[in-house]
Amino acid sequence: MINDSTRILHWQQKVGFVAAFCFAAALLSLADSLIGGISGNRGMIELLPGSSYAISGPMPPKTDTLEEMIIEGVPADGTVRLVPKALFSGFWLGGSMWRGAIEVSPNAQEAEYVVLVKDQYGEKQNPALVFIIRIWGSQDVLNAHSSSFLTRRTGLSPFAFVAFFAFCGILTGMGNFLLGRRWTRLLAEHACSEIYKLTRSGEGTELTCDLPPGAAVVVGRQCPVFRANGEPLQSANVVSLQKKDVVLLIEGDNAVRVGDVVCLQAPAIEARRADTESN
């Protein structure tokens, strides 16, 4: 049992470390994406030559048709255009809305434009109809100016890292759980159990552990306590039996801690001693 338990615990610790690392990396990647979104482009629409971007907004005041909309700020050569395409009714508050696209020609140069959509009567400008458009020369240049650290370094979206590390964390977390169950079953097969609670008093230290299924435990039995790796510590005396727990007492000073193992039944103790002698 010692060799088996040591091997299982060794792998459980390694898998648990990997799972913790993956979840931490997923959280850091998520933080990178959120920080980039909060302190990043400030509503700027970043595009490449030859691309297009779907856009929508409320109709300007006193404007009923697409033809009545005034669009200012686009370059005269037409390399960047805002093209309204259809009207529709707003989902939440109703009212007339328009949808369209920002279209960038393949020969567009790097530049920044502030595009306004307004009416022809000089009404106050709606801030929702002010679009800041930034054209970058290539994907590499766009990535180099990204607000995300991961995108600047790798060219990939931080959400790709979130998904990858979260998936790896779930897989390794499941592996850690299964190894833990295997360890618990191995203990139960030898009528042993992990200590999960310590209470120190003037009489000594009370140890509480689960009662393994089928273990024949009686009050007054002396039970050896081991480290999880098989290192022997000292004996504890069974002082009470509860529905699912066993309470033991060690008198005087001791080095027992939560996670150590108590073997509760004589056959298991003898088998453990035989394993120790053979190793």
PDB file of C-alpha atoms in Angstrom:
ATOM      1  CA  MET A   1       0.000   0.000   0.000  1.00  0.00           C
ATOM      2  CA  ILE A   2       2.844   2.413   0.783  1.00  0.00           C
ATOM      3  CA  ASN A   3       4.258   2.259  -2.726  1.00  0.00           C
ATOM      4  CA  ASP A   4       0.802   2.584  -4.298  1.00  0.00           C
ATOM      5  CA  SER A   5      -0.234   5.468  -2.054  1.00  0.00           C
ATOM      6  CA  THR A   6       3.055   7.325  -2.557  1.00  0.00           C
ATOM      7  CA  ARG A   7       2.731   7.017  -6.317  1.00  0.00           C
ATOM      8  CA  ILE A   8      -0.902   8.143  -6.310  1.00  0.00           C
ATOM      9  CA  LEU A   9      -0.222  11.103  -4.032  1.00  0.00           C
ATOM     10  CA  HIS A  10       2.803  12.083  -6.103  1.00  0.00           C
ATOM     11  CA  TRP A  11       0.723  12.247  -9.274  1.00  0.00           C
ATOM     12  CA  GLN A  12      -2.219  13.887  -7.540  1.00  0.00           C
ATOM     13  CA  GLN A  13       0.024  16.684  -6.313  1.00  0.00           C
ATOM     14  CA  LYS A  14       1.545  17.182  -9.759  1.00  0.00           C
ATOM     15  CA  VAL A  15      -1.845  17.135 -11.506  1.00  0.00           C
ATOM     16  CA  GLY A  16      -3.279  19.474  -8.866  1.00  0.00           C
ATOM     17  CA  PHE A  17      -0.418  21.920  -9.438  1.00  0.00           C
ATOM     18  CA  VAL A  18      -1.026  21.858 -13.199  1.00  0.00           C
ATOM     19  CA  ALA A  19      -4.766  22.417 -12.683  1.00  0.00           C
ATOM     20  CA  ALA A  20      -4.101  25.379 -10.392  1.00  0.00           C
ATOM     21  CA  PHE A  21      -1.616  26.832 -12.884  1.00  0.00           C
ATOM     22  CA  CYS A  22      -4.103  26.490 -15.763  1.00  0.00           C
ATOM     23  CA  PHE A  23      -6.940  28.169 -13.871  1.00  0.00           C
ATOM     24  CA  ALA A  24      -4.617  30.972 -12.735  1.00  0.00           C
ATOM     25  CA  ALA A  25      -3.453  31.462 -16.342  1.00  0.00           C
ATOM     26  CA  ALA A  26      -7.092  31.535 -17.524  1.00  0.00           C
ATOM     27  CA  LEU A  27      -7.919  34.230 -14.949  1.00  0.00           C
ATOM     28  CA  LEU A  28      -4.876  36.291 -15.948  1.00  0.00           C
ATOM     29  CA  SER A  29      -5.844  35.992 -19.617  1.00  0.00           C
ATOM     30  CA  LEU A  30      -9.380  37.098 -18.787  1.00  0.00           C
ATOM     31  CA  ALA A  31      -8.000  40.028 -16.800  1.00  0.00           C
ATOM     32  CA  ASP A  32      -5.838  40.964 -19.792  1.00  0.00           C
ATOM     33  CA  SER A  33      -8.879  41.018 -22.056  1.00  0.00           C
ATOM     34  CA  LEU A  34     -10.948  43.035 -19.566  1.00  0.00           C
ATOM     35  CA  ILE A  35      -8.185  45.550 -18.857  1.00  0.00           C
ATOM     36  CA  GLY A  36      -7.672  45.935 -22.581  1.00  0.00           C
ATOM     37  CA  GLY A  37     -11.380  46.568 -23.051  1.00  0.00           C
ATOM     38  CA  ILE A  38     -11.578  49.113 -20.216  1.00  0.00           C
ATOM     39  CA  SER A  39      -8.428  51.079 -20.987  1.00  0.00           C
ATOM     40  CA  GLY A  40      -8.117  50.234 -24.647  1.00  0.00           C
ATOM     41  CA  ASN A  41      -9.506  51.771 -27.805  1.00  0.00           C
ATOM     42  CA  ARG A  42     -12.156  53.975 -26.123  1.00  0.00           C
ATOM     43  CA  GLY A  43     -14.833  53.020 -28.634  1.00  0.00           C
ATOM     44  CA  MET A  44     -12.538  53.245 -31.634  1.00  0.00           C
ATOM     45  CA  ILE A  45     -13.357  51.006 -34.578  1.00  0.00           C
ATOM     46  CA  GLU A  46     -10.074  49.517 -35.834  1.00  0.00           C
ATOM     47  CA  LEU A  47     -10.083  48.125 -39.368  1.00  0.00           C
ATOM     48  CA  LEU A  48      -7.745  46.904 -42.100  1.00  0.00           C
ATOM     49  CA  PRO A  49      -7.696  47.733 -45.821  1.00  0.00           C
ATOM     50  CA  GLY A  50     -10.244  45.652 -47.706  1.00  0.00           C
ATOM     51  CA  SER A  51     -12.395  44.964 -44.620  1.00  0.00           C
ATOM     52  CA  SER A  52     -15.910  45.938 -43.583  1.00  0.00           C
ATOM     53  CA  TYR A  53     -17.642  46.376 -40.247  1.00  0.00           C
ATOM     54  CA  ALA A  54     -21.368  46.069 -39.500  1.00  0.00           C
ATOM     55  CA  ILE A  55     -22.753  49.087 -37.672  1.00  0.00           C
ATOM     56  CA  SER A  56     -26.094  50.475 -36.511  1.00  0.00           C
ATOM     57  CA  GLY A  57     -27.535  53.421 -34.623  1.00  0.00           C
ATOM     58  CA  PRO A  58     -30.592  55.575 -33.980  1.00  0.00           C
ATOM     59  CA  MET A  59     -31.975  57.768 -36.686  1.00  0.00           C
ATOM     60  CA  PRO A  60     -30.910  61.432 -36.454  1.00  0.00           C
ATOM     61  CA  PRO A  61     -33.626  63.866 -35.292  1.00  0.00           C
ATOM     62  CA  LYS A  62     -36.267  64.834 -37.852  1.00  0.00           C
ATOM     63  CA  THR A  63     -34.965  62.163 -40.251  1.00  0.00           C
ATOM     64  CA  ASP A  64     -37.267  59.485 -41.621  1.00  0.00           C
ATOM     65  CA  THR A  65     -35.351  57.946 -44.522  1.00  0.00           C
ATOM     66  CA  LEU A  66     -31.790  56.831 -45.196  1.00  0.00           C
ATOM     67  CA  GLU A  67     -31.485  59.382 -47.964  1.00  0.00           C
ATOM     68  CA  GLU A  68     -32.038  62.223 -45.490  1.00  0.00           C
ATOM     69  CA  MET A  69     -29.054  61.192 -43.312  1.00  0.00           C
ATOM     70  CA  ILE A  70     -25.966  63.411 -43.577  1.00  0.00           C
ATOM     71  CA  ILE A  71     -22.591  61.643 -43.218  1.00  0.00           C
ATOM     72  CA  GLU A  72     -19.515  63.787 -42.523  1.00  0.00           C
ATOM     73  CA  GLY A  73     -15.878  62.949 -41.881  1.00  0.00           C
ATOM     74  CA  VAL A  74     -15.275  60.236 -44.470  1.00  0.00           C
ATOM     75  CA  PRO A  75     -12.414  60.835 -46.946  1.00  0.00           C
ATOM     76  CA  ALA A  76     -13.295  62.371 -50.284  1.00  0.00           C
ATOM     77  CA  ASP A  77     -11.562  59.597 -52.242  1.00  0.00           C
ATOM     78  CA  GLY A  78     -14.083  57.036 -50.939  1.00  0.00           C
ATOM     79  CA  THR A  79     -11.469  54.677 -49.491  1.00  0.00           C
ATOM     80  CA  VAL A  80     -13.487  54.648 -46.272  1.00  0.00           C
ATOM     81  CA  ARG A  81     -17.274  54.815 -46.464  1.00  0.00           C
ATOM     82  CA  LEU A  82     -20.165  54.519 -44.042  1.00  0.00           C
ATOM     83  CA  VAL A  83     -23.032  52.941 -45.981  1.00  0.00           C
ATOM     84  CA  PRO A  84     -26.549  52.878 -44.404  1.00  0.00           C
ATOM     85  CA  LYS A  85     -28.474  49.909 -45.773  1.00  0.00           C
ATOM     86  CA  ALA A  86     -31.793  49.415 -43.957  1.00  0.00           C
ATOM     87  CA  LEU A  87     -34.213  50.766 -41.366  1.00  0.00           C
ATOM     88  CA  PHE A  88     -35.627  48.770 -38.452  1.00  0.00           C
ATOM     89  CA  SER A  89     -37.472  49.309 -35.181  1.00  0.00           C
ATOM     90  CA  GLY A  90     -35.483  49.371 -31.934  1.00  0.00           C
ATOM     91  CA  PHE A  91     -35.969  46.221 -29.839  1.00  0.00           C
ATOM     92  CA  TRP A  92     -36.008  47.726 -26.324  1.00  0.00           C
ATOM     93  CA  LEU A  93     -37.321  51.289 -26.624  1.00  0.00           C
ATOM     94  CA  GLY A  94     -38.755  51.196 -30.117  1.00  0.00           C
ATOM     95  CA  GLY A  95     -38.063  54.121 -32.426  1.00  0.00           C
ATOM     96  CA  SER A  96     -36.439  54.104 -35.823  1.00  0.00           C
ATOM     97  CA  MET A  97     -32.963  52.632 -36.173  1.00  0.00           C
ATOM     98  CA  TRP A  98     -30.658  52.118 -39.123  1.00  0.00           C
ATOM     99  CA  ARG A  99     -28.101  49.465 -39.903  1.00  0.00           C
ATOM    100  CA  GLY A 100     -25.279  49.512 -42.395  1.00  0.00           C
ATOM    101  CA  ALA A 101     -21.555  48.954 -42.730  1.00  0.00           C
ATOM    102  CA  ILE A 102     -18.231  50.722 -42.710  1.00  0.00           C
ATOM    103  CA  GLU A 103     -16.441  49.669 -45.888  1.00  0.00           C
ATOM    104  CA  VAL A 104     -12.690  50.088 -46.380  1.00  0.00           C
ATOM    105  CA  SER A 105     -11.138  49.780 -49.821  1.00  0.00           C
ATOM    106  CA  PRO A 106      -8.017  47.609 -50.333  1.00  0.00           C
ATOM    107  CA  ASN A 107      -5.868  50.656 -51.098  1.00  0.00           C
ATOM    108  CA  ALA A 108      -6.833  52.633 -47.966  1.00  0.00           C
ATOM    109  CA  GLN A 109      -3.917  54.217 -46.101  1.00  0.00           C
ATOM    110  CA  GLU A 110      -3.297  54.299 -42.361  1.00  0.00           C
ATOM    111  CA  ALA A 111      -5.355  57.145 -40.947  1.00  0.00           C
ATOM    112  CA  GLU A 112      -7.955  58.047 -38.333  1.00  0.00           C
ATOM    113  CA  TYR A 113     -11.382  59.480 -39.135  1.00  0.00           C
ATOM    114  CA  VAL A 114     -14.154  60.928 -36.971  1.00  0.00           C
ATOM    115  CA  VAL A 115     -17.383  60.179 -38.819  1.00  0.00           C
ATOM    116  CA  LEU A 116     -20.623  61.964 -37.901  1.00  0.00           C
ATOM    117  CA  VAL A 117     -24.132  60.870 -38.827  1.00  0.00           C
ATOM    118  CA  LYS A 118     -26.551  63.806 -38.509  1.00  0.00           C
ATOM    119  CA  ASP A 119     -29.678  65.411 -39.854  1.00  0.00           C
ATOM    120  CA  GLN A 120     -29.908  68.251 -42.343  1.00  0.00           C
ATOM    121  CA  TYR A 121     -31.521  70.702 -39.916  1.00  0.00           C
ATOM    122  CA  GLY A 122     -28.594  71.400 -37.599  1.00  0.00           C
ATOM    123  CA  GLU A 123     -30.041  69.659 -34.553  1.00  0.00           C
ATOM    124  CA  LYS A 124     -27.742  68.810 -31.648  1.00  0.00           C
ATOM    125  CA  GLN A 125     -25.327  65.982 -32.522  1.00  0.00           C
ATOM    126  CA  ASN A 126     -26.246  62.604 -31.022  1.00  0.00           C
ATOM    127  CA  PRO A 127     -23.052  61.150 -29.389  1.00  0.00           C
ATOM    128  CA  ALA A 128     -24.216  57.665 -30.403  1.00  0.00           C
ATOM    129  CA  LEU A 129     -23.784  58.749 -34.022  1.00  0.00           C
ATOM    130  CA  VAL A 130     -20.127  59.747 -33.710  1.00  0.00           C
ATOM    131  CA  PHE A 131     -17.779  56.982 -34.926  1.00  0.00           C
ATOM    132  CA  ILE A 132     -14.000  57.041 -34.565  1.00  0.00           C
ATOM    133  CA  ILE A 133     -12.493  54.852 -37.271  1.00  0.00           C
ATOM    134  CA  ARG A 134      -8.809  53.883 -37.280  1.00  0.00           C
ATOM    135  CA  ILE A 135      -7.321  52.215 -40.349  1.00  0.00           C
ATOM    136  CA  TRP A 136      -4.142  50.158 -39.835  1.00  0.00           C
ATOM    137  CA  GLY A 137      -1.833  49.058 -42.638  1.00  0.00           C
ATOM    138  CA  SER A 138      -1.719  45.336 -41.722  1.00  0.00           C
ATOM    139  CA  GLN A 139      -2.764  42.786 -39.121  1.00  0.00           C
ATOM    140  CA  ASP A 140       0.704  42.873 -37.564  1.00  0.00           C
ATOM    141  CA  VAL A 141       0.501  46.619 -37.104  1.00  0.00           C
ATOM    142  CA  LEU A 142      -3.005  46.283 -35.643  1.00  0.00           C
ATOM    143  CA  ASN A 143      -1.802  43.613 -33.199  1.00  0.00           C
ATOM    144  CA  ALA A 144       1.212  45.732 -32.213  1.00  0.00           C
ATOM    145  CA  HIS A 145      -1.142  48.542 -31.176  1.00  0.00           C
ATOM    146  CA  SER A 146      -3.615  46.286 -29.361  1.00  0.00           C
ATOM    147  CA  SER A 147      -4.565  47.158 -25.786  1.00  0.00           C
ATOM    148  CA  SER A 148      -4.146  43.463 -24.895  1.00  0.00           C
ATOM    149  CA  PHE A 149      -0.669  42.355 -23.799  1.00  0.00           C
ATOM    150  CA  LEU A 150      -1.266  38.828 -25.106  1.00  0.00           C
ATOM    151  CA  THR A 151      -2.378  40.082 -28.501  1.00  0.00           C
ATOM    152  CA  ARG A 152       0.656  42.339 -28.786  1.00  0.00           C
ATOM    153  CA  ARG A 153       2.963  39.419 -27.936  1.00  0.00           C
ATOM    154  CA  THR A 154       1.286  36.596 -29.863  1.00  0.00           C
ATOM    155  CA  GLY A 155      -1.183  38.091 -32.308  1.00  0.00           C
ATOM    156  CA  LEU A 156      -3.978  35.988 -30.772  1.00  0.00           C
ATOM    157  CA  SER A 157      -7.094  37.058 -28.942  1.00  0.00           C
ATOM    158  CA  PRO A 158      -6.812  36.806 -25.133  1.00  0.00           C
ATOM    159  CA  PHE A 159     -10.114  34.896 -25.165  1.00  0.00           C
ATOM    160  CA  ALA A 160      -8.342  32.094 -27.028  1.00  0.00           C
ATOM    161  CA  PHE A 161      -5.993  31.786 -24.054  1.00  0.00           C
ATOM    162  CA  VAL A 162      -8.926  31.910 -21.632  1.00  0.00           C
ATOM    163  CA  ALA A 163     -10.647  29.040 -23.425  1.00  0.00           C
ATOM    164  CA  PHE A 164      -7.473  26.953 -23.761  1.00  0.00           C
ATOM    165  CA  PHE A 165      -6.325  27.284 -20.157  1.00  0.00           C
ATOM    166  CA  ALA A 166      -9.833  26.837 -18.759  1.00  0.00           C
ATOM    167  CA  PHE A 167     -10.262  23.627 -20.781  1.00  0.00           C
ATOM    168  CA  CYS A 168      -6.882  22.317 -19.588  1.00  0.00           C
ATOM    169  CA  GLY A 169      -7.749  23.291 -16.020  1.00  0.00           C
ATOM    170  CA  ILE A 170     -11.034  21.379 -16.156  1.00  0.00           C
ATOM    171  CA  LEU A 171      -9.328  18.270 -17.550  1.00  0.00           C
ATOM    172  CA  THR A 172      -6.514  18.281 -15.000  1.00  0.00           C
ATOM    173  CA  GLY A 173      -8.959  19.140 -12.216  1.00  0.00           C
ATOM    174  CA  MET A 174     -10.981  16.058 -13.122  1.00  0.00           C
ATOM    175  CA  GLY A 175      -7.770  14.017 -13.098  1.00  0.00           C
ATOM    176  CA  ASN A 176      -6.925  15.363  -9.645  1.00  0.00           C
ATOM    177  CA  PHE A 177     -10.406  14.429  -8.410  1.00  0.00           C
ATOM    178  CA  LEU A 178     -10.172  10.882  -9.801  1.00  0.00           C
ATOM    179  CA  LEU A 179      -6.729  10.364  -8.257  1.00  0.00           C
ATOM    180  CA  GLY A 180      -8.122  11.586  -4.944  1.00  0.00           C
ATOM    181  CA  ARG A 181     -10.967   9.065  -5.171  1.00  0.00           C
ATOM    182  CA  ARG A 182      -8.483   6.299  -5.986  1.00  0.00           C
ATOM    183  CA  TRP A 183      -6.420   7.276  -2.929  1.00  0.00           C
ATOM    184  CA  THR A 184      -9.534   7.207  -0.718  1.00  0.00           C
ATOM    185  CA  ARG A 185     -10.547   3.766  -2.032  1.00  0.00           C
ATOM    186  CA  LEU A 186      -7.033   2.442  -1.458  1.00  0.00           C
ATOM    187  CA  LEU A 187      -7.177   3.613   2.143  1.00  0.00           C
ATOM    188  CA  ALA A 188     -10.609   2.032   2.630  1.00  0.00           C
ATOM    189  CA  GLU A 189      -9.374  -1.300   1.263  1.00  0.00           C
ATOM    190  CA  HIS A 190      -6.826  -1.357   4.112  1.00  0.00           C
ATOM    191  CA  ALA A 191      -9.289  -0.037   6.736  1.00  0.00           C
ATOM    192  CA  CYS A 192      -7.373   3.254   6.891  1.00  0.00           C
ATOM    193  CA  SER A 193      -8.602   6.823   6.748  1.00  0.00           C
ATOM    194  CA  GLU A 194      -7.250  10.366   6.433  1.00  0.00           C
ATOM    195  CA  ILE A 195      -7.356  12.662   9.452  1.00  0.00           C
ATOM    196  CA  TYR A 196      -9.471  15.681   8.566  1.00  0.00           C
ATOM    197  CA  LYS A 197      -9.773  17.357  11.966  1.00  0.00           C
ATOM    198  CA  LEU A 198      -7.431  17.968  14.921  1.00  0.00           C
ATOM    199  CA  THR A 199      -8.453  19.297  18.329  1.00  0.00           C
ATOM    200  CA  ARG A 200      -5.695  19.968  20.851  1.00  0.00           C
ATOM    201  CA  SER A 201      -6.413  20.108  24.580  1.00  0.00           C
ATOM    202  CA  GLY A 202      -4.704  19.545  27.925  1.00  0.00           C
ATOM    203  CA  GLU A 203      -5.258  15.786  27.578  1.00  0.00           C
ATOM    204  CA  GLY A 204      -3.562  15.574  24.202  1.00  0.00           C
ATOM    205  CA  THR A 205      -4.767  15.724  20.617  1.00  0.00           C
ATOM    206  CA  GLU A 206      -8.108  14.421  19.341  1.00  0.00           C
ATOM    207  CA  LEU A 207      -8.023  13.099  15.782  1.00  0.00           C
ATOM    208  CA  THR A 208     -11.156  12.739  13.695  1.00  0.00           C
ATOM    209  CA  CYS A 209     -11.314  10.637  10.537  1.00  0.00           C
ATOM    210  CA  ASP A 210     -13.960   8.914   8.423  1.00  0.00           C
ATOM    211  CA  LEU A 211     -15.028   5.391   9.317  1.00  0.00           C
ATOM    212  CA  PRO A 212     -14.117   3.186   6.321  1.00  0.00           C
ATOM    213  CA  PRO A 213     -16.968   0.975   5.047  1.00  0.00           C
ATOM    214  CA  GLY A 214     -16.869  -2.469   6.641  1.00  0.00           C
ATOM    215  CA  ALA A 215     -14.097  -1.621   9.125  1.00  0.00           C
ATOM    216  CA  ALA A 216     -14.553  -3.323  12.526  1.00  0.00           C
ATOM    217  CA  VAL A 217     -13.433  -0.661  14.975  1.00  0.00           C
ATOM    218  CA  VAL A 218     -13.894  -0.816  18.754  1.00  0.00           C
ATOM    219  CA  VAL A 219     -13.342   1.773  21.466  1.00  0.00           C
ATOM    220  CA  GLY A 220      -9.983   1.361  23.179  1.00  0.00           C
ATOM    221  CA  ARG A 221      -8.094   0.004  20.164  1.00  0.00           C
ATOM    222  CA  GLN A 222      -4.602   1.343  19.600  1.00  0.00           C
ATOM    223  CA  CYS A 223      -4.204   2.455  15.996  1.00  0.00           C
ATOM    224  CA  PRO A 224      -0.955   3.542  14.330  1.00  0.00           C
ATOM    225  CA  VAL A 225      -0.728   6.922  12.616  1.00  0.00           C
ATOM    226  CA  PHE A 226       1.361   7.441   9.476  1.00  0.00           C
ATOM    227  CA  ARG A 227       2.289  10.224   7.142  1.00  0.00           C
ATOM    228  CA  ALA A 228       0.590   9.881   3.759  1.00  0.00           C
ATOM    229  CA  ASN A 229       3.931   8.719   2.328  1.00  0.00           C
ATOM    230  CA  GLY A 230       4.076   5.819   4.821  1.00  0.00           C
ATOM    231  CA  GLU A 231       6.366   7.343   7.458  1.00  0.00           C
ATOM    232  CA  PRO A 232       5.260   5.980  10.874  1.00  0.00           C
ATOM    233  CA  LEU A 233       4.446   8.491  13.597  1.00  0.00           C
ATOM    234  CA  GLN A 234       2.828   7.110  16.749  1.00  0.00           C
ATOM    235  CA  SER A 235      -0.299   5.371  18.010  1.00  0.00           C
ATOM    236  CA  ALA A 236      -3.678   6.848  18.824  1.00  0.00           C
ATOM    237  CA  ASN A 237      -6.396   5.371  21.031  1.00  0.00           C
ATOM    238  CA  VAL A 238      -9.994   5.093  19.765  1.00  0.00           C
ATOM    239  CA  VAL A 239     -12.145   7.024  22.234  1.00  0.00           C
ATOM    240  CA  SER A 240     -15.519   7.200  20.452  1.00  0.00           C
ATOM    241  CA  LEU A 241     -17.378   5.977  17.402  1.00  0.00           C
ATOM    242  CA  GLN A 242     -19.873   8.151  15.633  1.00  0.00           C
ATOM    243  CA  LYS A 243     -22.174   7.389  12.724  1.00  0.00           C
ATOM    244  CA  LYS A 244     -19.565   8.091  10.048  1.00  0.00           C
ATOM    245  CA  ASP A 245     -16.530   9.190  12.042  1.00  0.00           C
ATOM    246  CA  VAL A 246     -13.939   7.794  14.414  1.00  0.00           C
ATOM    247  CA  VAL A 247     -12.444   9.935  17.180  1.00  0.00           C
ATOM    248  CA  LEU A 248      -9.012   8.991  18.526  1.00  0.00           C
ATOM    249  CA  LEU A 249      -6.767  10.498  21.177  1.00  0.00           C
ATOM    250  CA  ILE A 250      -2.995  10.904  21.323  1.00  0.00           C
ATOM    251  CA  GLU A 251      -1.705  11.880  24.746  1.00  0.00           C
ATOM    252  CA  GLY A 252       1.163  14.337  25.071  1.00  0.00           C
ATOM    253  CA  ASP A 253       3.100  16.146  22.360  1.00  0.00           C
ATOM    254  CA  ASN A 254       2.967  14.819  18.834  1.00  0.00           C
ATOM    255  CA  ALA A 255       3.675  15.779  15.232  1.00  0.00           C
ATOM    256  CA  VAL A 256       0.355  14.578  13.782  1.00  0.00           C
ATOM    257  CA  ARG A 257      -1.370  16.908  11.323  1.00  0.00           C
ATOM    258  CA  VAL A 258      -4.400  17.021   9.075  1.00  0.00           C
ATOM    259  CA  GLY A 259      -3.912  14.719   6.086  1.00  0.00           C
ATOM    260  CA  ASP A 260      -2.038  12.033   8.007  1.00  0.00           C
ATOM    261  CA  VAL A 261      -3.424   8.486   7.903  1.00  0.00           C
ATOM    262  CA  VAL A 262      -4.826   6.282  10.671  1.00  0.00           C
ATOM    263  CA  CYS A 263      -5.068   2.508  10.176  1.00  0.00           C
ATOM    264  CA  LEU A 264      -8.050   1.347  12.207  1.00  0.00           C
ATOM    265  CA  GLN A 265      -8.159  -2.426  11.834  1.00  0.00           C
ATOM    266  CA  ALA A 266      -5.622  -5.074  12.837  1.00  0.00           C
ATOM    267  CA  PRO A 267      -5.425  -6.873   9.461  1.00  0.00           C
ATOM    268  CA  ALA A 268      -4.672  -3.579   7.764  1.00  0.00           C
ATOM    269  CA  ILE A 269      -1.991  -2.813  10.358  1.00  0.00           C
ATOM    270  CA  GLU A 270      -0.342  -6.190   9.849  1.00  0.00           C
ATOM    271  CA  ALA A 271      -0.449  -5.814   6.072  1.00  0.00           C
ATOM    272  CA  ARG A 272       1.119  -2.373   6.328  1.00  0.00           C
ATOM    273  CA  ARG A 273       3.895  -3.670   8.548  1.00  0.00           C
ATOM    274  CA  ALA A 274       4.532  -6.488   6.077  1.00  0.00           C
ATOM    275  CA  ASP A 275       4.785  -3.939   3.260  1.00  0.00           C
ATOM    276  CA  THR A 276       7.222  -1.862   5.337  1.00  0.00           C
ATOM    277  CA  GLU A 277       9.452  -4.849   6.105  1.00  0.00           C
ATOM    278  CA  SER A 278       9.474  -6.000   2.475  1.00  0.00           C
ATOM    279  CA  ASN A 279      10.566  -2.506   1.339  1.00  0.00           C
TER     280      ASN A 279
END
